[in-house]
mmCIF file of C-alpha atoms in Angstrom:
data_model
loop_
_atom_site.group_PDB
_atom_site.id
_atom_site.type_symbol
_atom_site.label_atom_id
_atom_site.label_comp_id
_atom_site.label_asym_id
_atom_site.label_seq_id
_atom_site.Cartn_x
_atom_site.Cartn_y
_atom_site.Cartn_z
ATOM 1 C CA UNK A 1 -5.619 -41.248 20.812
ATOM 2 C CA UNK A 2 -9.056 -40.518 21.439
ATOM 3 C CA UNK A 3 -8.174 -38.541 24.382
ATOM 4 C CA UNK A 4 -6.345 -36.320 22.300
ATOM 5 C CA UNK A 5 -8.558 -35.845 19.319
ATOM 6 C CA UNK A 6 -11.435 -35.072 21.918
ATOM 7 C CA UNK A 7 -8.733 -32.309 23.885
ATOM 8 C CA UNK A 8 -8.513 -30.785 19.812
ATOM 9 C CA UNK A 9 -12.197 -30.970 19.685
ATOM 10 C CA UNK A 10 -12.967 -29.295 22.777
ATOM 11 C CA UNK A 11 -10.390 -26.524 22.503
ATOM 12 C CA UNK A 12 -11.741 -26.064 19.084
ATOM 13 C CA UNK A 13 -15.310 -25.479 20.103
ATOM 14 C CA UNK A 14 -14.059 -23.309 22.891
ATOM 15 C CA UNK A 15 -12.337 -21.092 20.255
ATOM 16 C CA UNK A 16 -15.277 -20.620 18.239
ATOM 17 C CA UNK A 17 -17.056 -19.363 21.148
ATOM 18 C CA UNK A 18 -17.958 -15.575 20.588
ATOM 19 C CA UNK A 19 -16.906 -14.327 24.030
ATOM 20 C CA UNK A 20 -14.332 -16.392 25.105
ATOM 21 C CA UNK A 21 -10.796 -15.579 25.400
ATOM 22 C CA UNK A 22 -9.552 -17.262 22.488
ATOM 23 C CA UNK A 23 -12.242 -16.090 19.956
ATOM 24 C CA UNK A 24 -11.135 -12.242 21.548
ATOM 25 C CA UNK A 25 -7.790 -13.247 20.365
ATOM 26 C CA UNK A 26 -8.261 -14.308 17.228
ATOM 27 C CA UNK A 27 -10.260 -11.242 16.716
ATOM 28 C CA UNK A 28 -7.394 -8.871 18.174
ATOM 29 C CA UNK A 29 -4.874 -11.146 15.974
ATOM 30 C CA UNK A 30 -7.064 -10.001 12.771
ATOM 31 C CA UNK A 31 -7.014 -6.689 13.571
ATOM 32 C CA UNK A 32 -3.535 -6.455 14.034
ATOM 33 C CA UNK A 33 -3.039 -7.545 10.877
ATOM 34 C CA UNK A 34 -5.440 -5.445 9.104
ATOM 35 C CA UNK A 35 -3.677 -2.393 10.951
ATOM 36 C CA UNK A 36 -0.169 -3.739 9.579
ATOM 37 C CA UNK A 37 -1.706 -4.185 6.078
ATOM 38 C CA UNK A 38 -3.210 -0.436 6.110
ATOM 39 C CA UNK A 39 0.332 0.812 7.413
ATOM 40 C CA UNK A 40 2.029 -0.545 4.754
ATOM 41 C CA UNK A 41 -0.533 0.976 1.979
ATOM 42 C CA UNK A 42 -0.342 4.601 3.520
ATOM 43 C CA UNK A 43 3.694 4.131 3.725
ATOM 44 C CA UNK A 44 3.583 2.929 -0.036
ATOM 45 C CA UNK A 45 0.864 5.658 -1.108
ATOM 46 C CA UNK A 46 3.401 8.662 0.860
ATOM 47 C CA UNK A 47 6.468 7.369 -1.218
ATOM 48 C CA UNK A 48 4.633 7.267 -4.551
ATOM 49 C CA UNK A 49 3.220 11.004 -3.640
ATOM 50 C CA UNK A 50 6.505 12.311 -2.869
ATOM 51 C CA UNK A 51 8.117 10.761 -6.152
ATOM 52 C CA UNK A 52 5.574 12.151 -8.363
ATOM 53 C CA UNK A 53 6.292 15.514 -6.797
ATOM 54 C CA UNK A 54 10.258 14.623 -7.713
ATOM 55 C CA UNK A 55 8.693 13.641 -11.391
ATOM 56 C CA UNK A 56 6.684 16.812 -12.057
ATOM 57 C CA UNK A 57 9.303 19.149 -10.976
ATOM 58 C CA UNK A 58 12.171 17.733 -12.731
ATOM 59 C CA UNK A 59 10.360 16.108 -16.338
ATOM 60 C CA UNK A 60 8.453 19.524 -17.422
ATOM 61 C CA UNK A 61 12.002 21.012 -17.136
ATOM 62 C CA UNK A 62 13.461 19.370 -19.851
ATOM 63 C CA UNK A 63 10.316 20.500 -22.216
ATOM 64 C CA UNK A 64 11.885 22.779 -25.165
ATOM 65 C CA UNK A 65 10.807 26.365 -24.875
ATOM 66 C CA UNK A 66 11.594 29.599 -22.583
ATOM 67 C CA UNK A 67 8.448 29.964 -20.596
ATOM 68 C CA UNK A 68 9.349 33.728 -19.738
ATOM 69 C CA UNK A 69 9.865 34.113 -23.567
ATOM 70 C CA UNK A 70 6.525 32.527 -24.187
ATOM 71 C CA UNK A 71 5.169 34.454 -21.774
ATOM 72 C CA UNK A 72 5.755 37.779 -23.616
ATOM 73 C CA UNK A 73 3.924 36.658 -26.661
ATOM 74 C CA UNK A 74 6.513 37.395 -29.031
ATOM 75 C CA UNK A 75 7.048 41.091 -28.081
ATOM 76 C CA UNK A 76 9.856 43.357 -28.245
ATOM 77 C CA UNK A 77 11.763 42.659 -25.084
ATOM 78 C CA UNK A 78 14.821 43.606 -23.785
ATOM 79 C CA UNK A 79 16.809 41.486 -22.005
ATOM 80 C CA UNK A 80 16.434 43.365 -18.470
ATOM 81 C CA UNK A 81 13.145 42.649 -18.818
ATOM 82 C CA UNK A 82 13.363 38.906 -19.688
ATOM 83 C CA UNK A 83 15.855 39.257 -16.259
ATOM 84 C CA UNK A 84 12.951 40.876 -14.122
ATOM 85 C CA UNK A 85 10.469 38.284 -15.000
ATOM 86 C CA UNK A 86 12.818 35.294 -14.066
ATOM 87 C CA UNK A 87 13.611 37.172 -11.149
ATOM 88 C CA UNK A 88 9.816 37.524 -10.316
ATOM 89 C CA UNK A 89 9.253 34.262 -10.723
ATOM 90 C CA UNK A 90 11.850 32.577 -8.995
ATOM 91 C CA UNK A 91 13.433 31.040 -12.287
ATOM 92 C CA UNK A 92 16.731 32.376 -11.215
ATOM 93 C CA UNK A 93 17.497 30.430 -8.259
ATOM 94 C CA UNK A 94 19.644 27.374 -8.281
ATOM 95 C CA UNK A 95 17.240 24.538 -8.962
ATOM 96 C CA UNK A 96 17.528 23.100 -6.036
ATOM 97 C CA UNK A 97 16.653 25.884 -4.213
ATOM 98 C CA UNK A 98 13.154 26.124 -6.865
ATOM 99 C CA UNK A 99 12.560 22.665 -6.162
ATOM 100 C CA UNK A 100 12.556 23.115 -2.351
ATOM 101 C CA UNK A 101 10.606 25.888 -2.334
ATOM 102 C CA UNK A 102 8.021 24.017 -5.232
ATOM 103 C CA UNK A 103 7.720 21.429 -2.499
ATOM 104 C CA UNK A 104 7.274 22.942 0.360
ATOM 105 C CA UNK A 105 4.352 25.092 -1.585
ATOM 106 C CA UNK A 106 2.645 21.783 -2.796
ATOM 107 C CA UNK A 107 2.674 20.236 0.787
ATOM 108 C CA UNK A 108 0.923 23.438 1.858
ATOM 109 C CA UNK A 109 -1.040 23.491 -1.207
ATOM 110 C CA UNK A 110 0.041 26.136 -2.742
ATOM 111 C CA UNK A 111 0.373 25.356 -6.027
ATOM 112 C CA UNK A 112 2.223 28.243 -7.275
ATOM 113 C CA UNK A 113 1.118 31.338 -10.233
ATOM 114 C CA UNK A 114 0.442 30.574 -13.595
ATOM 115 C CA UNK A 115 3.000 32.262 -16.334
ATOM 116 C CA UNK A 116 0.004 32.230 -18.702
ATOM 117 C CA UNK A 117 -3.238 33.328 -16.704
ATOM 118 C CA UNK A 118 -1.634 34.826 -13.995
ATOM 119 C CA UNK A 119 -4.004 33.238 -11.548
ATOM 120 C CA UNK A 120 -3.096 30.717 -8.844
ATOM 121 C CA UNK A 121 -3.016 27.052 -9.825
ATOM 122 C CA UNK A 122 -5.107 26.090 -7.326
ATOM 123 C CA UNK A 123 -8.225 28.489 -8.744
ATOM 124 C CA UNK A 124 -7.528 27.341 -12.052
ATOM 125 C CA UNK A 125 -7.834 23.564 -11.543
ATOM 126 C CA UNK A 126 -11.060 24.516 -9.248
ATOM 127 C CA UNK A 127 -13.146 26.131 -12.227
ATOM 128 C CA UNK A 128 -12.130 23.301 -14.693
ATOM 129 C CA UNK A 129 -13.071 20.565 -12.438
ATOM 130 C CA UNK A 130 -16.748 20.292 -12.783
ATOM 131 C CA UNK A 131 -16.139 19.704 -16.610
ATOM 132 C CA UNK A 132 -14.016 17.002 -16.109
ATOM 133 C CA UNK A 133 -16.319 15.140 -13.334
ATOM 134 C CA UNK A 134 -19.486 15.573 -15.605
ATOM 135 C CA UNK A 135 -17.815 14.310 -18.432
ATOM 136 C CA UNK A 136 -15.403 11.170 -17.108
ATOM 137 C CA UNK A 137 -17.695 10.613 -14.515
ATOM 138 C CA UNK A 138 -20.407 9.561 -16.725
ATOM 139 C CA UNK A 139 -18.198 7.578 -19.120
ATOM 140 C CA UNK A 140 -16.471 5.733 -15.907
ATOM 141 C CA UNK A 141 -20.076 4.614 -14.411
ATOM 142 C CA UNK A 142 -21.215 3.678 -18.035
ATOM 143 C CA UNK A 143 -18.660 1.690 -19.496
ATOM 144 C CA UNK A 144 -17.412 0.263 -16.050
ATOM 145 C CA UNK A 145 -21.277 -0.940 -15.562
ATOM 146 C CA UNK A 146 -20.771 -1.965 -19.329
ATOM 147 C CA UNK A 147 -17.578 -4.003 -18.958
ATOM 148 C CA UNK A 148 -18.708 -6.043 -15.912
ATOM 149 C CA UNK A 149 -21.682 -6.925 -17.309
ATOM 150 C CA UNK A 150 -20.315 -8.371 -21.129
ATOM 151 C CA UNK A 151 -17.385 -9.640 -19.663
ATOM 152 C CA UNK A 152 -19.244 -11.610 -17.106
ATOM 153 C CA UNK A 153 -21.382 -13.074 -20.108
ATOM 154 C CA UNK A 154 -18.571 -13.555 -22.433
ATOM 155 C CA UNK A 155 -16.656 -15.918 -19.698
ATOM 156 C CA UNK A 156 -19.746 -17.816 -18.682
ATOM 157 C CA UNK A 157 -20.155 -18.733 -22.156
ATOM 158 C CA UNK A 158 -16.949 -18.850 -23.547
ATOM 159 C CA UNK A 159 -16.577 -20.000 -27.266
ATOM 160 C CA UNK A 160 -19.466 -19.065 -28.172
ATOM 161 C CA UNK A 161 -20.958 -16.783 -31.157
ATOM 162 C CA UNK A 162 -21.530 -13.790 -28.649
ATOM 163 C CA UNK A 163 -17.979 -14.446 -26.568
ATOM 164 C CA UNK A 164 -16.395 -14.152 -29.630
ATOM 165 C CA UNK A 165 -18.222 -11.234 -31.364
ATOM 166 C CA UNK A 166 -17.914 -9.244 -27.721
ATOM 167 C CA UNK A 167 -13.963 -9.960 -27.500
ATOM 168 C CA UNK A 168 -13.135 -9.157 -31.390
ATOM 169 C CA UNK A 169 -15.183 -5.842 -31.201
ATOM 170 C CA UNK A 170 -13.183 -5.182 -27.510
ATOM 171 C CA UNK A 171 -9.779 -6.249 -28.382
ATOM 172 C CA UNK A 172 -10.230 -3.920 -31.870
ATOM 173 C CA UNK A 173 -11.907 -0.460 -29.524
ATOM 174 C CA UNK A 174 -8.796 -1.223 -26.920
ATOM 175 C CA UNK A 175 -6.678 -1.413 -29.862
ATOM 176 C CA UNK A 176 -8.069 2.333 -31.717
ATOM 177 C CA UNK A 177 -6.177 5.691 -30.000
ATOM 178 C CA UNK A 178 -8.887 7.395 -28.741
ATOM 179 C CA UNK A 179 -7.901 10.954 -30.428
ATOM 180 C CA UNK A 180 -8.618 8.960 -34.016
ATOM 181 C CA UNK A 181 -11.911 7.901 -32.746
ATOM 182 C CA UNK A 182 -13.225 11.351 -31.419
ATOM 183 C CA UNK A 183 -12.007 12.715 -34.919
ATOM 184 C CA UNK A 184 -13.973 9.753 -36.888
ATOM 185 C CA UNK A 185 -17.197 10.553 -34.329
ATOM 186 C CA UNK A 186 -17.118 13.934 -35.594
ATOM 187 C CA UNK A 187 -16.440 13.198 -39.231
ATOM 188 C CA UNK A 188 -19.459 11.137 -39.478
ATOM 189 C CA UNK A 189 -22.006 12.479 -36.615
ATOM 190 C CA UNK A 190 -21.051 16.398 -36.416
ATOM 191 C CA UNK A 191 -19.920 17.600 -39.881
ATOM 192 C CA UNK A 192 -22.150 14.552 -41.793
ATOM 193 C CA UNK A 193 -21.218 12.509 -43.849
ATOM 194 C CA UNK A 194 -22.705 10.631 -46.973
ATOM 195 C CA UNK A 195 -26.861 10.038 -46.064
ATOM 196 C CA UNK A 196 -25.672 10.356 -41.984
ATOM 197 C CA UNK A 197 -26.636 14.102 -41.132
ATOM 198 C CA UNK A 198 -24.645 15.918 -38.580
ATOM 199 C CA UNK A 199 -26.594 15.805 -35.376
ATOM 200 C CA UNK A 200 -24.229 16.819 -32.668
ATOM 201 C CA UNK A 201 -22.218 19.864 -31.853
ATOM 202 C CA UNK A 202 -18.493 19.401 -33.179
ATOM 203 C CA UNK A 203 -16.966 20.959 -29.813
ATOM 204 C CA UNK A 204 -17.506 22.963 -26.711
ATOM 205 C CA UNK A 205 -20.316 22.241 -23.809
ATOM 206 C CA UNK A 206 -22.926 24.531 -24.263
ATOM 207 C CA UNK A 207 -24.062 26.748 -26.610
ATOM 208 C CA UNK A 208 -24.348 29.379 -24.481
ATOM 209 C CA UNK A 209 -27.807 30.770 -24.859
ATOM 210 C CA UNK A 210 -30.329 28.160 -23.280
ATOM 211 C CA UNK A 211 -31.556 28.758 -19.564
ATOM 212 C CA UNK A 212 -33.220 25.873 -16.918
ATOM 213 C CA UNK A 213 -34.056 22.728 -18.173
ATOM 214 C CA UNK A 214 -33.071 23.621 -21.603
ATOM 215 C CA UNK A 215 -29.471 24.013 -20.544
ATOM 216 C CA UNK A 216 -29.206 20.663 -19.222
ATOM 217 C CA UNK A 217 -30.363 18.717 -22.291
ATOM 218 C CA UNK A 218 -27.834 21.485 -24.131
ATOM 219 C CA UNK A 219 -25.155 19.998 -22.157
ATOM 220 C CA UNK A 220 -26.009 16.714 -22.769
ATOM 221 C CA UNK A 221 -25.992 16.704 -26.697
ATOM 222 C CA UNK A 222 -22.747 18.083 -26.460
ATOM 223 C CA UNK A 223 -21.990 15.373 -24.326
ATOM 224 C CA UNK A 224 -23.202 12.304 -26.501
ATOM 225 C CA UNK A 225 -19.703 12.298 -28.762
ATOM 226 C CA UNK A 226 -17.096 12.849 -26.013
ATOM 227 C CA UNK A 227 -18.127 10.372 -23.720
ATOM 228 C CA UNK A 228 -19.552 8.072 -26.253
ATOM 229 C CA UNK A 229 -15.387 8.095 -27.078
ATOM 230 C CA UNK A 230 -14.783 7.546 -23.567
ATOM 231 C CA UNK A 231 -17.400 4.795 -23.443
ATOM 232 C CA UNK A 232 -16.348 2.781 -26.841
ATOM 233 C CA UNK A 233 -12.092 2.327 -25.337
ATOM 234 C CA UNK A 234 -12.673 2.009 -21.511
ATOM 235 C CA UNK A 235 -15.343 -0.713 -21.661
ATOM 236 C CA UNK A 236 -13.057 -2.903 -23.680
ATOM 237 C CA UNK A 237 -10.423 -2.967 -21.404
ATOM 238 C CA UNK A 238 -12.967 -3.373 -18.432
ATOM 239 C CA UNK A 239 -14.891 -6.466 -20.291
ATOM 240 C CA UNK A 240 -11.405 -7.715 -21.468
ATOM 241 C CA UNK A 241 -9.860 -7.833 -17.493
ATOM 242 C CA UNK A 242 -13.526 -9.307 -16.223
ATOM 243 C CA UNK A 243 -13.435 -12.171 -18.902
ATOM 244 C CA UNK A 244 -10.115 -13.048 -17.895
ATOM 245 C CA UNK A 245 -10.233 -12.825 -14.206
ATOM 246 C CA UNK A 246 -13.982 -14.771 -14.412
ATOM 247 C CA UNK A 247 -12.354 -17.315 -16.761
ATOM 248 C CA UNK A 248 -9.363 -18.204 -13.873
ATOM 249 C CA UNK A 249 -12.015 -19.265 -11.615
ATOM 250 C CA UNK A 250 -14.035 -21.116 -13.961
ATOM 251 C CA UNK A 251 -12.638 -24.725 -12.700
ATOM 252 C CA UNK A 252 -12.297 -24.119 -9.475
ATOM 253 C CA UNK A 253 -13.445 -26.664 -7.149
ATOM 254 C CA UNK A 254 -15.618 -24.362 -5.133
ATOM 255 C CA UNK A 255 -17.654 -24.270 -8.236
ATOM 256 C CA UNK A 256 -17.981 -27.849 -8.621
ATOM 257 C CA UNK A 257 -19.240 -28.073 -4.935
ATOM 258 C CA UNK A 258 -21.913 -25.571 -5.572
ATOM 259 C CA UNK A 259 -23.534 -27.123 -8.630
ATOM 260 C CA UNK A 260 -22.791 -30.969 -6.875
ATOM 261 C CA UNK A 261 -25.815 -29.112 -4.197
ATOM 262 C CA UNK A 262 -28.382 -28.529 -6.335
ATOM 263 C CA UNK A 263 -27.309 -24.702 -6.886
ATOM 264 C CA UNK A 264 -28.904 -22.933 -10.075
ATOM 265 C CA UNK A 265 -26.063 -21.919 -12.634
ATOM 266 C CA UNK A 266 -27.253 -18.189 -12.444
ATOM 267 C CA UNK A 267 -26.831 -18.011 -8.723
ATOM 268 C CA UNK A 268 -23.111 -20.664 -9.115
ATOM 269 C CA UNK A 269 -21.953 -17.792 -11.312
ATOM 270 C CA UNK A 270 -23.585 -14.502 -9.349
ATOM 271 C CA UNK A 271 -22.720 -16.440 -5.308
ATOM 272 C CA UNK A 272 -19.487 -17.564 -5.890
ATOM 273 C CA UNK A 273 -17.360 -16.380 -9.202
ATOM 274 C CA UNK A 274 -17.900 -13.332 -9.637
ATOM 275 C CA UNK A 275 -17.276 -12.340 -6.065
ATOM 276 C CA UNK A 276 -13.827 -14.278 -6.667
ATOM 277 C CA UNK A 277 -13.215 -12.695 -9.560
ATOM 278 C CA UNK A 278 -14.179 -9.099 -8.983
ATOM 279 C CA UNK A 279 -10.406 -8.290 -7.320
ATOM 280 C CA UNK A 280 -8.540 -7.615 -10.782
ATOM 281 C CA UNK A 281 -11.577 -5.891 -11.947
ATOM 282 C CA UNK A 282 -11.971 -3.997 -8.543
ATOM 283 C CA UNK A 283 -8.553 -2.299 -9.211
ATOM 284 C CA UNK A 284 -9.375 -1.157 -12.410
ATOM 285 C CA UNK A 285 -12.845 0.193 -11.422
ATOM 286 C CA UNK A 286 -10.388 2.152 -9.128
ATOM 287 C CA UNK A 287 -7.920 3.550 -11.837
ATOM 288 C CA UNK A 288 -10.636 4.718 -14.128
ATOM 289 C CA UNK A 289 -12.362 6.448 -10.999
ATOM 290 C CA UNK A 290 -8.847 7.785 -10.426
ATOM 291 C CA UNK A 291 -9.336 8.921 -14.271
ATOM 292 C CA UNK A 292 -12.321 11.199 -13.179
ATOM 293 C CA UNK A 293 -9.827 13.861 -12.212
ATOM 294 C CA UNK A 294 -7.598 13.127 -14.828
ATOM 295 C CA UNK A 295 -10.225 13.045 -17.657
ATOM 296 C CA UNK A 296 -9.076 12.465 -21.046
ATOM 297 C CA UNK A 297 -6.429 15.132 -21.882
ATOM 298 C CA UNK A 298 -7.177 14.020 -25.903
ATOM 299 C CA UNK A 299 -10.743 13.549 -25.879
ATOM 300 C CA UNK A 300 -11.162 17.091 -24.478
ATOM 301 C CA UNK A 301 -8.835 18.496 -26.431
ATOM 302 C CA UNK A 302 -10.512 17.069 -29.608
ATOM 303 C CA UNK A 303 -14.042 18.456 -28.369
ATOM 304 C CA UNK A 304 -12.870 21.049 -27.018
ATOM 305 C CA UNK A 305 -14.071 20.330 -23.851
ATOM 306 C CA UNK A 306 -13.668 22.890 -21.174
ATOM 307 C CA UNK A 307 -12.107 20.599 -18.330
ATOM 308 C CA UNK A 308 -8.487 19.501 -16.642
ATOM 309 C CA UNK A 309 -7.913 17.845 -20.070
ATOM 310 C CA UNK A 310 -7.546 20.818 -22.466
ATOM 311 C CA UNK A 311 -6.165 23.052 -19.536
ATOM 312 C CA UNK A 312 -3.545 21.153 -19.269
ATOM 313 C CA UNK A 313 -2.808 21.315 -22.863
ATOM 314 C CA UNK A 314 -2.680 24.537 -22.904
ATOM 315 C CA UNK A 315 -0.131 24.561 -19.911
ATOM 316 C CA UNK A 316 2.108 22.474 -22.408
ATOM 317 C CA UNK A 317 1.732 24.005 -25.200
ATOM 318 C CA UNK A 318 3.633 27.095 -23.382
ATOM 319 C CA UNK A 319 5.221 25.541 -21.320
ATOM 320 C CA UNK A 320 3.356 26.895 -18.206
ATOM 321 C CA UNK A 321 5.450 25.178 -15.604
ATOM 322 C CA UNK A 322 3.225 25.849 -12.006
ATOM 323 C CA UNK A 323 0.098 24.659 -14.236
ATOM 324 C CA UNK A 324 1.866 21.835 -15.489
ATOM 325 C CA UNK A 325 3.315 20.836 -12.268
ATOM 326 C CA UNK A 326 -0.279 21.322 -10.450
ATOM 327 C CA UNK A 327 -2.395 19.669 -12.718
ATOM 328 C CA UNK A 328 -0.028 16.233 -13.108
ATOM 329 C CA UNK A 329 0.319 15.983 -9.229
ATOM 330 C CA UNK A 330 -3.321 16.303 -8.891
ATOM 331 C CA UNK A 331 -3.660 13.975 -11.904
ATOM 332 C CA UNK A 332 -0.925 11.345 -10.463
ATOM 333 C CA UNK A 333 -2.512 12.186 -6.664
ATOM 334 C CA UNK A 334 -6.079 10.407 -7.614
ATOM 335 C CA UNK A 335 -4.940 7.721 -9.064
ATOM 336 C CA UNK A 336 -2.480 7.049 -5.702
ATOM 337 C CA UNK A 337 -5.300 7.858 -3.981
ATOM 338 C CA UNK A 338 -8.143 5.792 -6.337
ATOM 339 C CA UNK A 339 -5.527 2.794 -5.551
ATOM 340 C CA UNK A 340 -5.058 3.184 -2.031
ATOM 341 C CA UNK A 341 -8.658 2.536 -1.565
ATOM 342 C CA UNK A 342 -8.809 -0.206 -3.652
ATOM 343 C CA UNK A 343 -5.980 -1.824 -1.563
ATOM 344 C CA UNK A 344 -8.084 -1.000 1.848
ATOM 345 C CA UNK A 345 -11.420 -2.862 0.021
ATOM 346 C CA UNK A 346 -9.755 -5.732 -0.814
ATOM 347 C CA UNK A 347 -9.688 -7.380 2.834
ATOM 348 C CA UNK A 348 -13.420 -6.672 3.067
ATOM 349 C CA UNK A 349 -14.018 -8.978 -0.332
ATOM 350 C CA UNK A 350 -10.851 -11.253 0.195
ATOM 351 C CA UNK A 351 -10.795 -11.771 3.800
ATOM 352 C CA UNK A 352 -7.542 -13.677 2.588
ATOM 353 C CA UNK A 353 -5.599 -10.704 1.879
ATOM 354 C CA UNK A 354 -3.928 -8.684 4.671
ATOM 355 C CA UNK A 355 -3.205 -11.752 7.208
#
């Protein structure tokens, strides 16, 4: 018996050995699996690209509205001239034959023309983007940094005055659309209302006549409303998915163990559940960076922000079917994309996952 346990012992500490055969192993075993793992997310990410391409062809079809009629802005038009347009724009081939051709342009990334601007897709969503990353991009850092923090806080202390007061006023911001909330912002902080002056601009991102540094605070007081929208619905649901996640692990054993030696409960809570808890949280850090491209299609439209948002809006409103099409499988490609990565970065905080 001995014998044997002292056979298990050695082969053990011959294992943990850096350079010996079996630690190599183990190693090449790990990576293997890794490599498996990150197969399996590219193979998953290809399959949800190509469906959204299936999705944005075939769901902006069934949109009422002629978009060669819209396209002639109510003018007189005969109907060889309605003909000539479809013709021109390849509205009258079989749709199988359009959705072929749609996806062998998108794969090439070639978006297609716009009815509307007559411009190619690809330009258009180029010149809106830096709109959209200023704007969402702030938001996303802010209320993600926002989120992490209260919800840590509201799970350490749970039941108390400030866990409840910080999960009533999140549960009621997740709760308000985010269109009614812009239109409230400017109500009482643009237009003025009762002994609150109007202090911000009601729309737009720039007034169009500073220069240098003056330009860049412009910017930013047209900013304060829209992303203080932004900032007031995604930090709920951030703080909302941290509280939750940090409150799982809140009687684990691991925990217990780390107080039983001595630990300090700041470092019990920053050490060990947090970094347990972050997974949830990492994935929707993830979607909201995915949102960045997105931005918020109602909050811009409400400002009147000049980003992805209101251009694709306008797209709809027509319908402008290449626009539409681009902009949602750029929309629906960062967010595959924002959650691919977050699959990849889970192994490196999990080491559990993947094997």
């Amino acid at each position: 018996m001995s014998s044997t346990a002292s056979t298990t012992t050695t082969t053990t500490a011959v294992a943990r050995v850096p350079g010996s055969p079996e630690a190599r192993a183990a190693r090449g075993g790990t990576r293997l699996a890794y490599l498996r793992y990150v197969a399996g997310k590219l193979g998953g990410a290809a399959v949800s690209l190509f469906a959204v391409l299936v999705t944005s062809f075939f769901l902006f079809r069934i949109i009422p509205g002629d978009p060669v009629k819209a396209m002639t802005h109510g003018m007189p038009t005969s109907a060889e001239q309605l003909a000539t347009l479809r013709r021109q724009f390849g509205l009258d081939l079989p749709l199988w034959q359009q959705f072929t051709d749609y996806c062998a342009g998108a794969l090439s990334g070639d978006l297609g023309t716009s009815y509307q601007f007559h411009a190619p897709v690809g330009e258009l969503i180029t010149q809106k983007v830096p709109a959209t990353l200023l704007l969402t991009g702030v938001a996303v850092v802010i209320y993600s940094a926002l989120g992490l923090w209260l919800g840590t806080r509201s799970a350490w202390r749970h039941g108390g005055l400030g866990d409840k007061l910080n999960t009533g006023v999140a549960l009621t911001l997740w709760s308000v659309p985010s269109f009614w909330l812009g239109l409230l912002l400017i109500i009482v902080f643009s237009v003025g209302l009762g002994p609150v002056p109007g202090m911000f601009p009601t729309g737009g991102m720039e007034s169009g006549s500073e220069t240098g540094f003056a330009y860049v605070l412009d910017v930013a007081h047209h900013m304060v409303l829209p992303v203080l929208t932004l900032v007031a619905v995604g930090y709920a649901q951030t703080l909302l998915v941290m509280r939750s996640s940090l409150l799982d692990e809140m009687g684990s054993d691991y925990l217990t163990t780390a107080r039983a030696k001595g630990l300090r409960d700041d470092d019990v809570r920053r050490r060990h559940a947090v970094p347990n808890a972050l997974l949830p949280t990492v994935t929707m850090v993830f979607i909201n960076l995915g949102h960045v491209a997105a931005g918020s299609i109602l909050v811009e439209t409400v400002f009147s922000w000049p980003g992805l948002g209101g251009l694709f809006y306008q797209a709809l409103s027509v319908p402008d079917l290449p626009l539409v099409q681009g902009l949602f499988v750029v929309f629906a490609g960062a967010m595959i994309l924002m959650n691919l990565l977050a699959d990849l970065l889970y192994p490196l905080l999990d080491p559990r996952v993947g094997r």
